[in-house]
CSV table of C-alpha atoms in Angstrom, one decimal:
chain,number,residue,atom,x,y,z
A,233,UNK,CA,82.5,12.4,49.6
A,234,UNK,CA,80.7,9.8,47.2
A,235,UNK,CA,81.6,8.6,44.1
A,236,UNK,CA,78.5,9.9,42.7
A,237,UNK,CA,78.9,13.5,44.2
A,238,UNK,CA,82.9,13.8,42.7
A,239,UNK,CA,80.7,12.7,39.1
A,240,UNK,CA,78.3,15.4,39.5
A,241,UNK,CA,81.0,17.7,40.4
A,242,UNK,CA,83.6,16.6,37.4
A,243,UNK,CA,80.7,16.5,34.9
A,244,UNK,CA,79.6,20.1,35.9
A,245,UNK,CA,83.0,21.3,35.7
A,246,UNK,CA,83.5,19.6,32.5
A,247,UNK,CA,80.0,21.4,30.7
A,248,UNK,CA,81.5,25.3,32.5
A,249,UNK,CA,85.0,24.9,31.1
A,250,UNK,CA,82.9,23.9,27.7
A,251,UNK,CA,80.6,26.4,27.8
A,252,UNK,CA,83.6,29.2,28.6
A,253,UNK,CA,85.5,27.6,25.8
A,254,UNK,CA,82.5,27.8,23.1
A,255,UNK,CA,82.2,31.9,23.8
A,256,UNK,CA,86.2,32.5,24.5
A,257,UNK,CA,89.6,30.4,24.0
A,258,UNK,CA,88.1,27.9,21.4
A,259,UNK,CA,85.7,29.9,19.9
A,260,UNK,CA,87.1,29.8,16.3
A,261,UNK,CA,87.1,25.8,16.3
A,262,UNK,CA,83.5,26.1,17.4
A,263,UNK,CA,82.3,29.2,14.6
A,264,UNK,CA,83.8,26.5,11.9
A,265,UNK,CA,81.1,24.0,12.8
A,266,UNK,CA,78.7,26.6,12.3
A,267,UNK,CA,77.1,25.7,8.4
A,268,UNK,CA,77.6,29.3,6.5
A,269,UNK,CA,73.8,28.6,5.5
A,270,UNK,CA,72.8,29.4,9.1
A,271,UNK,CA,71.2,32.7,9.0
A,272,UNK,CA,72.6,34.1,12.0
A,273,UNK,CA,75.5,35.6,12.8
A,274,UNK,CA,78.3,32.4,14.1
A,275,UNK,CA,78.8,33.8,17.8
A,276,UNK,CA,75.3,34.5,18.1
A,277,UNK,CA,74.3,30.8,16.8
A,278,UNK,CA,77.3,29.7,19.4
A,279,UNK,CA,75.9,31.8,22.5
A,280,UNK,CA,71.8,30.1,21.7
A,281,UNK,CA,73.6,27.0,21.8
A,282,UNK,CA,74.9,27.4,24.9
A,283,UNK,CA,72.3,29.0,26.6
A,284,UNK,CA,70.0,25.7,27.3
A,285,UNK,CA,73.3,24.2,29.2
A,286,UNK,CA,72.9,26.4,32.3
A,287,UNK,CA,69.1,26.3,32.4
């Protein structure tokens, strides 16, 4: 295997165990970035975020 294939494959894993992170085990450290302003609900706001990362 390349060097540039074991990149792709570290950086992908990196963005899935972020994006499972932001909607599970860290998801109170990611709500408190959330301004209280934001007119949306904080998980909802988290989950639109997320969304663009695996499209």
């Amino acid at each position: 295997m390349e060097t540039k294939d074991l990149s792709r494959i570290a950086l992908g894993a990196f963005l899935i165990t972020a994006g499972i992170g932001h909607l599970t085990f860290a998801r109170k450290e990611f709500q408190a970035q959330v301004p209280d302003w934001v007119p949306q609900k904080k998980m909802i706001q988290l989950f639109i975020q997320e969304l663009p990362k695996y499209f």
